[in-house]
Short mmCIF file of C-alpha atoms and ligand atoms in Angstrom, two decimals:
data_model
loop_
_atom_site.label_atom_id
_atom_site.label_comp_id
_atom_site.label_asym_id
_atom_site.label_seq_id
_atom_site.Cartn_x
_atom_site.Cartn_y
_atom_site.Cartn_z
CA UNK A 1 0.00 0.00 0.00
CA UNK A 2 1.28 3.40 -1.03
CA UNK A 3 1.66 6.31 1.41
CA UNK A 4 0.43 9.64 0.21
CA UNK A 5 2.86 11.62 -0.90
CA UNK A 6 2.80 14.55 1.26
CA UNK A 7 2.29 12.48 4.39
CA UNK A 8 5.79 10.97 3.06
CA UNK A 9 7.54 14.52 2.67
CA UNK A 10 5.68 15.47 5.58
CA UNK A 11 4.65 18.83 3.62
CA UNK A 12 0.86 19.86 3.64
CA UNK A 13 -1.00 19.98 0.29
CA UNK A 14 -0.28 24.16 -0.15
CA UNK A 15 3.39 23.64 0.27
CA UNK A 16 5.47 25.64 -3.01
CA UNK A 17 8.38 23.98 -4.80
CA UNK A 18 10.85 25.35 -2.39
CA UNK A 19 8.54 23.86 0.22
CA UNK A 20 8.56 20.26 -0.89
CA UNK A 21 12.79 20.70 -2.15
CA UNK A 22 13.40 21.80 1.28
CA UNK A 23 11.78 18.94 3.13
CA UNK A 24 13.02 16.55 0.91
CA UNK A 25 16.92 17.20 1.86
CA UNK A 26 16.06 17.35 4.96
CA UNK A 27 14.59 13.98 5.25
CA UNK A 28 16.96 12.66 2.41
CA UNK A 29 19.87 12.89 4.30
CA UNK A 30 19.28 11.09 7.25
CA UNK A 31 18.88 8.11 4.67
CA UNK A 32 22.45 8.60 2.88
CA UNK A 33 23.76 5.19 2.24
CA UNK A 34 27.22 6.60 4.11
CA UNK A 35 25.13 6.82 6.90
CA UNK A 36 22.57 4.06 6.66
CA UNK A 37 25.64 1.36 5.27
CA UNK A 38 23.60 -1.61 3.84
CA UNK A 39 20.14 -1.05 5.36
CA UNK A 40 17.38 -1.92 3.22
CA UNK A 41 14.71 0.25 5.44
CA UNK A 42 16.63 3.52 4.61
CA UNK A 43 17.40 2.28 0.89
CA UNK A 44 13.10 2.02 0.64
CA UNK A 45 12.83 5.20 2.62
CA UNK A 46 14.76 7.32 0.10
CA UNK A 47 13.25 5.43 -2.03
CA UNK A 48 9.83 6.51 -1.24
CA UNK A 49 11.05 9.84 -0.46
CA UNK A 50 13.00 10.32 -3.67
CA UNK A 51 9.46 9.15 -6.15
CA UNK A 52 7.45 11.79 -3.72
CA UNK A 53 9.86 14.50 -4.29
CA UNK A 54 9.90 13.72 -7.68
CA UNK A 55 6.38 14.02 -8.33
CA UNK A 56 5.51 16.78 -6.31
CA UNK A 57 8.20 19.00 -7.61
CA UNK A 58 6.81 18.68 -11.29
CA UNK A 59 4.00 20.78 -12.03
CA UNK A 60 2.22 18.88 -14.49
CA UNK A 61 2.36 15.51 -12.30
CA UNK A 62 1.73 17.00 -8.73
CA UNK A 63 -1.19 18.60 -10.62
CA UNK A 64 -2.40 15.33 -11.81
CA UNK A 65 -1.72 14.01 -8.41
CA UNK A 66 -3.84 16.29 -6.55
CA UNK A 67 -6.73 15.34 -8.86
CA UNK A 68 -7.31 11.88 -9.30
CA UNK A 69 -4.34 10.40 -6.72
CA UNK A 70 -1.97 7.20 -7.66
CA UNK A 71 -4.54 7.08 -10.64
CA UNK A 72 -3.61 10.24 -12.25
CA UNK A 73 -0.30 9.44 -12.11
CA UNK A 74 -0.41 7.04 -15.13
CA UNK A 75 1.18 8.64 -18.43
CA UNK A 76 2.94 11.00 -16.23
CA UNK A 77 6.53 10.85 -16.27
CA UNK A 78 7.27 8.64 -12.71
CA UNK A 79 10.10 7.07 -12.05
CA UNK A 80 10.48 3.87 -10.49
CA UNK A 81 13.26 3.48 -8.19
CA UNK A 82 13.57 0.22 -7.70
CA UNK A 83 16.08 -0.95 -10.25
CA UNK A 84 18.78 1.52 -8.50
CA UNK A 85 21.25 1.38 -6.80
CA UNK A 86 20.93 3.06 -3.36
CA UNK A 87 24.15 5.02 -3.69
CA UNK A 88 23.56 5.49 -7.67
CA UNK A 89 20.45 7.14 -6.82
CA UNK A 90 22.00 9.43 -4.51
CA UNK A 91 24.55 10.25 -6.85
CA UNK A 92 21.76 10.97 -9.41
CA UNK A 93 20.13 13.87 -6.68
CA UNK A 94 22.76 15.47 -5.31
CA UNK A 95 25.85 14.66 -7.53
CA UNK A 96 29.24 13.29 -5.89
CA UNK A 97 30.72 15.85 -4.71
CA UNK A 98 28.44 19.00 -3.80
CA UNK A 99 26.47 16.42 -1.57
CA UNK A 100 29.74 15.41 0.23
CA UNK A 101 29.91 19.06 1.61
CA UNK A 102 26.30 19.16 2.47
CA UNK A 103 26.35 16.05 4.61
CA UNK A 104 29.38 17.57 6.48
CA UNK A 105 27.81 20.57 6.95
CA UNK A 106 24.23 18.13 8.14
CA UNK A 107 26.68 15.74 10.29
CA UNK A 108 28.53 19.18 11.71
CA UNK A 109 25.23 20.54 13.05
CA UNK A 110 25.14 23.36 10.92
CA UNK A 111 21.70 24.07 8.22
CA UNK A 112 21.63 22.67 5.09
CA UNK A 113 24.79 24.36 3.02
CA UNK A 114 22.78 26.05 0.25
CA UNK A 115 26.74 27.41 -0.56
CA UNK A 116 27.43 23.65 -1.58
CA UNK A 117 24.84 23.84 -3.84
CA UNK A 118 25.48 26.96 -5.44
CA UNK A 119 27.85 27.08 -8.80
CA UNK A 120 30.08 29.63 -8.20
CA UNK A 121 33.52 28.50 -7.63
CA UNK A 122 35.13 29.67 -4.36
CA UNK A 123 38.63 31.08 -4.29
CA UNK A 124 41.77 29.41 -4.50
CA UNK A 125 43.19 28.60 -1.17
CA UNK A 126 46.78 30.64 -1.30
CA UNK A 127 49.37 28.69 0.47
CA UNK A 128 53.24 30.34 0.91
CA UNK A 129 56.61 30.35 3.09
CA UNK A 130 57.11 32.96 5.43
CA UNK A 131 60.90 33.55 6.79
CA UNK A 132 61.34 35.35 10.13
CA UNK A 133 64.03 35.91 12.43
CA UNK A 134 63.84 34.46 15.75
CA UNK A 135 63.34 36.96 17.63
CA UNK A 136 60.37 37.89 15.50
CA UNK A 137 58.98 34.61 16.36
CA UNK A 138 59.49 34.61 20.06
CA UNK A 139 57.99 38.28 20.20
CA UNK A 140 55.71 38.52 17.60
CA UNK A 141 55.61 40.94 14.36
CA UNK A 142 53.54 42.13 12.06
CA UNK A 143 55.48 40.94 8.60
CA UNK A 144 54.24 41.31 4.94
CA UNK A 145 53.59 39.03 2.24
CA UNK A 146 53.66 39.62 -1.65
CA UNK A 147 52.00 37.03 -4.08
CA UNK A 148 50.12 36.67 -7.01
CA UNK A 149 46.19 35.73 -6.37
CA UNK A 150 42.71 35.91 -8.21
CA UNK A 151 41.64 39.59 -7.26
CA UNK A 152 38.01 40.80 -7.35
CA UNK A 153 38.15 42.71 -11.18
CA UNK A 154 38.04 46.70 -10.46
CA UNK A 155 35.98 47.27 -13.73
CA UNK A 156 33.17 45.62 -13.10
CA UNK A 157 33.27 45.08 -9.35
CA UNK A 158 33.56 41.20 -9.41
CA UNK A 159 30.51 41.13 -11.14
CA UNK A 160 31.61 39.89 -14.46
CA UNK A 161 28.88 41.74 -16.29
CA UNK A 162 30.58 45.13 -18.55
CA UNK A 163 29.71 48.48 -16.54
CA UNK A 164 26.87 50.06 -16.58
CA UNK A 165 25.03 46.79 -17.48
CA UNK A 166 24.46 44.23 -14.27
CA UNK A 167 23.31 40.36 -14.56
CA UNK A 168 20.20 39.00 -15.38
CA UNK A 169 18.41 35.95 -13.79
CA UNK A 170 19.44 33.03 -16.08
CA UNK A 171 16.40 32.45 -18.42
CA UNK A 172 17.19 28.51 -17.94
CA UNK A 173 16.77 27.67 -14.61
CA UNK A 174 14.96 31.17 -13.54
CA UNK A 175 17.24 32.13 -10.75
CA UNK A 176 17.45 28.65 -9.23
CA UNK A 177 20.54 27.31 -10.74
CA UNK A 178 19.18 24.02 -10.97
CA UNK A 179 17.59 22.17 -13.88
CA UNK A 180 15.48 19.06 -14.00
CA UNK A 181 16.50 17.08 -16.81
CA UNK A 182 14.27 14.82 -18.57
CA UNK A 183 16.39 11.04 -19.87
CA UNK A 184 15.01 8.45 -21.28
CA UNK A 185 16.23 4.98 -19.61
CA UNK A 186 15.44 2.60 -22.13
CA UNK A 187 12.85 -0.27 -20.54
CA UNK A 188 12.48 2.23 -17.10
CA UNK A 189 10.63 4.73 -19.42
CA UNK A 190 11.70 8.17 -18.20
CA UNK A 191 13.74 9.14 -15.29
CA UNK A 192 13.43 13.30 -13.85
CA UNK A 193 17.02 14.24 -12.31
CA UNK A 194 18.06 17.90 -11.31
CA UNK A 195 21.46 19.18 -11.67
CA UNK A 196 23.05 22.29 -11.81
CA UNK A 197 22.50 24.24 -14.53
CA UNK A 198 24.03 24.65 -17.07
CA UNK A 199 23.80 27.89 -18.77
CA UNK A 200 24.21 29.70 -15.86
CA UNK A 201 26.41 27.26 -13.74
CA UNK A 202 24.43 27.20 -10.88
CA UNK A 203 24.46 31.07 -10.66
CA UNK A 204 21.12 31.70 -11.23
CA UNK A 205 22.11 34.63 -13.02
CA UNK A 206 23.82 35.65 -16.40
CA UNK A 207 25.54 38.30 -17.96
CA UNK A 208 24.34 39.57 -21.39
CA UNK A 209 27.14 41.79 -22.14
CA UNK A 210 30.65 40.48 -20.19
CA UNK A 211 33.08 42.70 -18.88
CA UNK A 212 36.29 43.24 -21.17
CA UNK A 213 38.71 43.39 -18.34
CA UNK A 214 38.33 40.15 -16.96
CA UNK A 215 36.11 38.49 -19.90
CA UNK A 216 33.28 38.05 -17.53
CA UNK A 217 34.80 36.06 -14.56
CA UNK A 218 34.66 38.86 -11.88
CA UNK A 219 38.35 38.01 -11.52
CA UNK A 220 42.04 38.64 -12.38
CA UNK A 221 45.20 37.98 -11.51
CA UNK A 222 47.54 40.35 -9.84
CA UNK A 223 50.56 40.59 -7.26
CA UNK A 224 48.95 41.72 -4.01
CA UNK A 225 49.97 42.51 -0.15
CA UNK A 226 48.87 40.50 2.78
CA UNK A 227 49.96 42.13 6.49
CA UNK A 228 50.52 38.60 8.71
CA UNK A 229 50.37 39.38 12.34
CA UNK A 230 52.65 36.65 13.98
CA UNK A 231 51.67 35.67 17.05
CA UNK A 232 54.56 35.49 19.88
CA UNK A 233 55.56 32.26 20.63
CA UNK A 234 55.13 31.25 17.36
CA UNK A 235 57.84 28.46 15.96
CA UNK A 236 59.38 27.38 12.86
CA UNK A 237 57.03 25.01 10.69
CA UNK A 238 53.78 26.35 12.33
CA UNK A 239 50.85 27.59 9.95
CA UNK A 240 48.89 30.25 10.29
CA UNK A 241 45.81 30.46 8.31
CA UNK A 242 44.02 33.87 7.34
CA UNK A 243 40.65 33.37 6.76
CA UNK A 244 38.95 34.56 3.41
CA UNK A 245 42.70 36.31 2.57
CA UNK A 246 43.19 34.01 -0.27
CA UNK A 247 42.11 34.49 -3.80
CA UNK A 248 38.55 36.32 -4.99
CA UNK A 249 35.77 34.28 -5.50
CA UNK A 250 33.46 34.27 -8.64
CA UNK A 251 30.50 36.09 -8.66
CA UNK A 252 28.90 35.98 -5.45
CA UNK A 253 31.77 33.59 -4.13
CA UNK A 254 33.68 33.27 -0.82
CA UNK A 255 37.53 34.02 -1.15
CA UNK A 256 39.60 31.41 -0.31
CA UNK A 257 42.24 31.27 2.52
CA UNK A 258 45.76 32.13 3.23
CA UNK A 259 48.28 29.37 4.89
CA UNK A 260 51.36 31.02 5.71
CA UNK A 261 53.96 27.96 6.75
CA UNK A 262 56.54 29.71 8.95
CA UNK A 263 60.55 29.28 8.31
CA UNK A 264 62.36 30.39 11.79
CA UNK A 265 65.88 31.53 10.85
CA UNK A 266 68.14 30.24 13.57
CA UNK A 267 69.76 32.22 16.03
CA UNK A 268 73.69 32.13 16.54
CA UNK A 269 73.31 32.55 20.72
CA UNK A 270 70.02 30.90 21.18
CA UNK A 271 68.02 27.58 20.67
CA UNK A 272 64.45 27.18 21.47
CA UNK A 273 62.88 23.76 23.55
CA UNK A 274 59.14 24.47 23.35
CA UNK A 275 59.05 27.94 25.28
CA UNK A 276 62.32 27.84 26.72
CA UNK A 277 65.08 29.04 25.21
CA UNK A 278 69.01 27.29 25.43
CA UNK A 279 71.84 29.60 26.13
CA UNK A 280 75.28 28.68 25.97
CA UNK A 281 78.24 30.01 28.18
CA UNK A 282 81.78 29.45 27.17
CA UNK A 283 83.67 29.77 29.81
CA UNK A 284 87.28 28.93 30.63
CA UNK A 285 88.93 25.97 33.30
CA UNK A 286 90.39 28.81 35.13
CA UNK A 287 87.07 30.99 35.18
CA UNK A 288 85.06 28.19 36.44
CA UNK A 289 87.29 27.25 38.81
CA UNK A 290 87.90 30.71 40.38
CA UNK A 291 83.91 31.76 39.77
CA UNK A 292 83.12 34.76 37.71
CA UNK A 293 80.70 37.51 37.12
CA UNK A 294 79.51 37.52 33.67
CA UNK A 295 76.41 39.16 31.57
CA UNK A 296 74.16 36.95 29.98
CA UNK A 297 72.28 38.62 26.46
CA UNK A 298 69.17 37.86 27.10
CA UNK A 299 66.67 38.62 24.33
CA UNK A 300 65.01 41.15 26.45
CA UNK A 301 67.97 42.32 28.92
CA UNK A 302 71.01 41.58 29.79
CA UNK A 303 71.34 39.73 32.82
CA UNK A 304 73.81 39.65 35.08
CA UNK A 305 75.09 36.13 36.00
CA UNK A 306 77.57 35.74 39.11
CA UNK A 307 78.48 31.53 38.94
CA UNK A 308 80.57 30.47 42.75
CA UNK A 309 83.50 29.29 42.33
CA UNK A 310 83.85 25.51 41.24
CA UNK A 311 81.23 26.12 38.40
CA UNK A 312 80.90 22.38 36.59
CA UNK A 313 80.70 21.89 32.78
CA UNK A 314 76.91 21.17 32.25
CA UNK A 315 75.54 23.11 34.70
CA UNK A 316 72.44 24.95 34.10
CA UNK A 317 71.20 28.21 35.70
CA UNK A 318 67.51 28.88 35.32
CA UNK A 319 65.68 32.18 35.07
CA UNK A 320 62.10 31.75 34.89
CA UNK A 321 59.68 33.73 32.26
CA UNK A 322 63.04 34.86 30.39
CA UNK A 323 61.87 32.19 27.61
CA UNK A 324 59.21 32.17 24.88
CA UNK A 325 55.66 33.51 25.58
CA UNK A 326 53.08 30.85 25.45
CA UNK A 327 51.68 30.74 21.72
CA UNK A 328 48.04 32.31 22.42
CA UNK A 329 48.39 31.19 26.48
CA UNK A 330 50.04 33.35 29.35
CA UNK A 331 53.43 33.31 31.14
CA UNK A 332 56.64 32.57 29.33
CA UNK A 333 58.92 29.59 29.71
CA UNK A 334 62.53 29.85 30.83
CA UNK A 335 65.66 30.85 30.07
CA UNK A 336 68.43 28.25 30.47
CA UNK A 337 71.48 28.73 30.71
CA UNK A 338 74.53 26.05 30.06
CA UNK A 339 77.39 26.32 31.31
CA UNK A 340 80.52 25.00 28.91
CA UNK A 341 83.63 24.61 30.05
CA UNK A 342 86.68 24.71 27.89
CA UNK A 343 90.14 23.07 28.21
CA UNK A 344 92.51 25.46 26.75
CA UNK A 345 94.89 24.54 24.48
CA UNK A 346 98.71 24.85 22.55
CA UNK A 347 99.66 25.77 25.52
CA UNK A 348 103.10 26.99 25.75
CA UNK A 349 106.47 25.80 27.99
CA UNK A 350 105.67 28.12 30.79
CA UNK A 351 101.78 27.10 31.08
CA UNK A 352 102.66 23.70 31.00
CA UNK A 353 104.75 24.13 33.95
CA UNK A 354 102.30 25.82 35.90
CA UNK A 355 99.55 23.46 35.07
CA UNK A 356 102.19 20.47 36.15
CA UNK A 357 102.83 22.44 39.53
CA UNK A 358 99.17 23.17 40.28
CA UNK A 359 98.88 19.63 39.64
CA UNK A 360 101.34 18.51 42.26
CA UNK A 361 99.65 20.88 44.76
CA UNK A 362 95.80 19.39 44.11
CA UNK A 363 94.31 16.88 45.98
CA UNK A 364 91.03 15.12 45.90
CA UNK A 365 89.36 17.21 48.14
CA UNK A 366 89.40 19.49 44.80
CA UNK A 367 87.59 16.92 42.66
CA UNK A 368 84.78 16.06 45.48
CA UNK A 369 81.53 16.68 44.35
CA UNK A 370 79.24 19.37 46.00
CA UNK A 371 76.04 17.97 47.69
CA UNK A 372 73.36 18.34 44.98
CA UNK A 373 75.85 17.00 42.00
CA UNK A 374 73.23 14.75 41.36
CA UNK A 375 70.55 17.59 40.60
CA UNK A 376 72.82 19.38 38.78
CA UNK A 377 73.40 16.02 36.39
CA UNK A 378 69.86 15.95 36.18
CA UNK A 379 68.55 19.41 34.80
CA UNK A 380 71.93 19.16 32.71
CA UNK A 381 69.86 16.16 30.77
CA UNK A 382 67.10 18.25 30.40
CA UNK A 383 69.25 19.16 27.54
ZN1 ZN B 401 35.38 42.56 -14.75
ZN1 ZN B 402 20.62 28.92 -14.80
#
């Protein structure tokens, strides 16, 4: 027994076009076969829902439908489903890949994408390298970038249509940008499919008279400027995307996006863990033995650094926030700094012999460890 065909859309008997289109998506795609993998209910239910949206969005057979039911039906143009495919058949409503989009614009929560459905391409997604020093990237800076993009056309605003003249609805599809298309399938009889259309691509609108300057596309190519503000605490081989900063659109069209992939230059005094940053103090035997006041760069400041006397190779003196501000967070990490002792060399006849005589004097109470050695080891692997 066959259910009425509005009960089935769930639309009541005054509903428009738009009406019945509208409740058909919506109750199509709970029945994709992505979703519904092998079920035969939801194959019939789209099924059903697919021959009621079919004949209630033809004039001539909802009209004949309204009359005389099921009954008036016969002669009309009806499909009949059952020979398809379930995932054929969806392919035949919504097309591969604008119904992709849709459903993961359905599945994300958000309305039904009317964007996917429309024809106008969006802009190109702009993707480029960005080289910055590394200070820029601890800190932050505001750098720009130069590349060559679809622009919106000056002349005729994007529109595509000459100036002075605008675009018309396309006579084909009146405005819609879909057409229903009319194919014969050999024993099936006929078979009703929309699709975009294809005068105006989707559009719903034409231009009579194009403009010269960019032969109707709304678009051109030219070098433009992007300002990228990098976030502090940004590192190398991070991307930052700018949203809607990539090429024009066509007419009517989102821009794309712009990736910018940074490239950190390395720094000759300092290496970045995470948010810390590595500093490395040469210092000699004899200045690590005796202790020494020393300054420190720091990125931000100098810092003054007094190390005791007995100061090991490997040892590590923390200051805390002197490192890299948390990437879109609060606080900074450290600054670390190594100490690195060198052994001095080509020495000459009279160093020797002083080296040989402080020898003689040295005992192992010089080599003991301090209490702690064991800490110090351990932040010195932190390395
Ligand atoms: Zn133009
Ligand atoms: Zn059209």
């Amino acid at each position: 027994m066959k259910r009425d065909y509005y009960d089935v859309l769930g639309v009541d008997r005054g509903a428009d076009t738009g009406e019945v289109r509208k409740a058909f998506r919506q109750l199509a795609r709970q029945f994709h076969p992505d979703v519904n993998p092998d079920d035969p209910e939801a194959e019939a239910r789209f099924k059903e829902l697919a021959e009621a949206y079919e004949v209630l969005s033809n004039d001539q057979s909802r009209a004949a439908y309204d009359r005389y039911g099921f009954e008036g039906l016969r002669g009309q143009p009806v499909p009949d489903f059952s020979q398809f495919g379930f995932a054929d058949l969806f392919d035949v409503f919504f097309g591969g890949d604008p119904f992709g989009s849709v459903l993961r614009s359905a599945t994300g929560g958000g309305a039904w994408g009317a964007s996917a459905m429309a024809g106008s391409p969006r802009g190109e997604d702009v993707e480029l390298g960005l080289e910055v020093d590394f200070v820029e990237a601890v800190f932050g800076a505001t750098k720009e970038v130069t590349f060559t993009s679809d622009v919106t056309c000056e002349a005729c605003q994007g529109s595509g249509a000459k100036p002075g003249t605008g675009r018309e609805t396309c006579p084909q599809c009146h405005g819609s940008g879909r057409m229903r298309e009319v194919s014969s399938l050999g024993g099936f009889g006929q078979f009703v499919r929309t699709s975009t259309c294809n005068v105006c691509r989707g559009q719903g609108t034409i231009v009579r008279e194009p403009c010269t300057d960019c032969r109707g596309t709304g678009r051109m190519r030219a070098e433009r400027s992007v300002q990228v503000e990098l976030p502090a605490g940004i590192d190398h081989g991070q991307r930052l995307r700018l949203s809607g900063e990539g090429g024009a659109g066509g007419p009517g069209a989102r821009p794309g996006d712009l990736y910018v992939l940074v490239v950190v230059r390395p720094d000759k005094l300092f290496r970045r863990d995470g948010d810390d940053l590595v500093y490395r103090l040469d210092l000699t035997m004899v200045d690590a033995a005796l202790g020494l006041r020393t300054v420190v760069p720091a990125l931000d400041g100098d810092i003054d650094l007094k190390l005791p006397a007995g100061s090991q190779p490997g040892d590590v003196k923390v200051f805390r926030n002197r490192g890299v501000p948390v990437l879109h967070g609060y606080g900074r990490g450290d600054l670390r700094v190594v100490l690195n002792v060198t052994v001095p060399r080509h020495l000459t006849d009279e160093q020797r012999e002083l080296l040989r005589r402080f020898e003689e004097t040295s005992t192992d109470e010089n080599y003991k460890p301090d209490e702690g050695f064991l800490d110090k080891l351990r932040a010195a692997f932190r390395q």
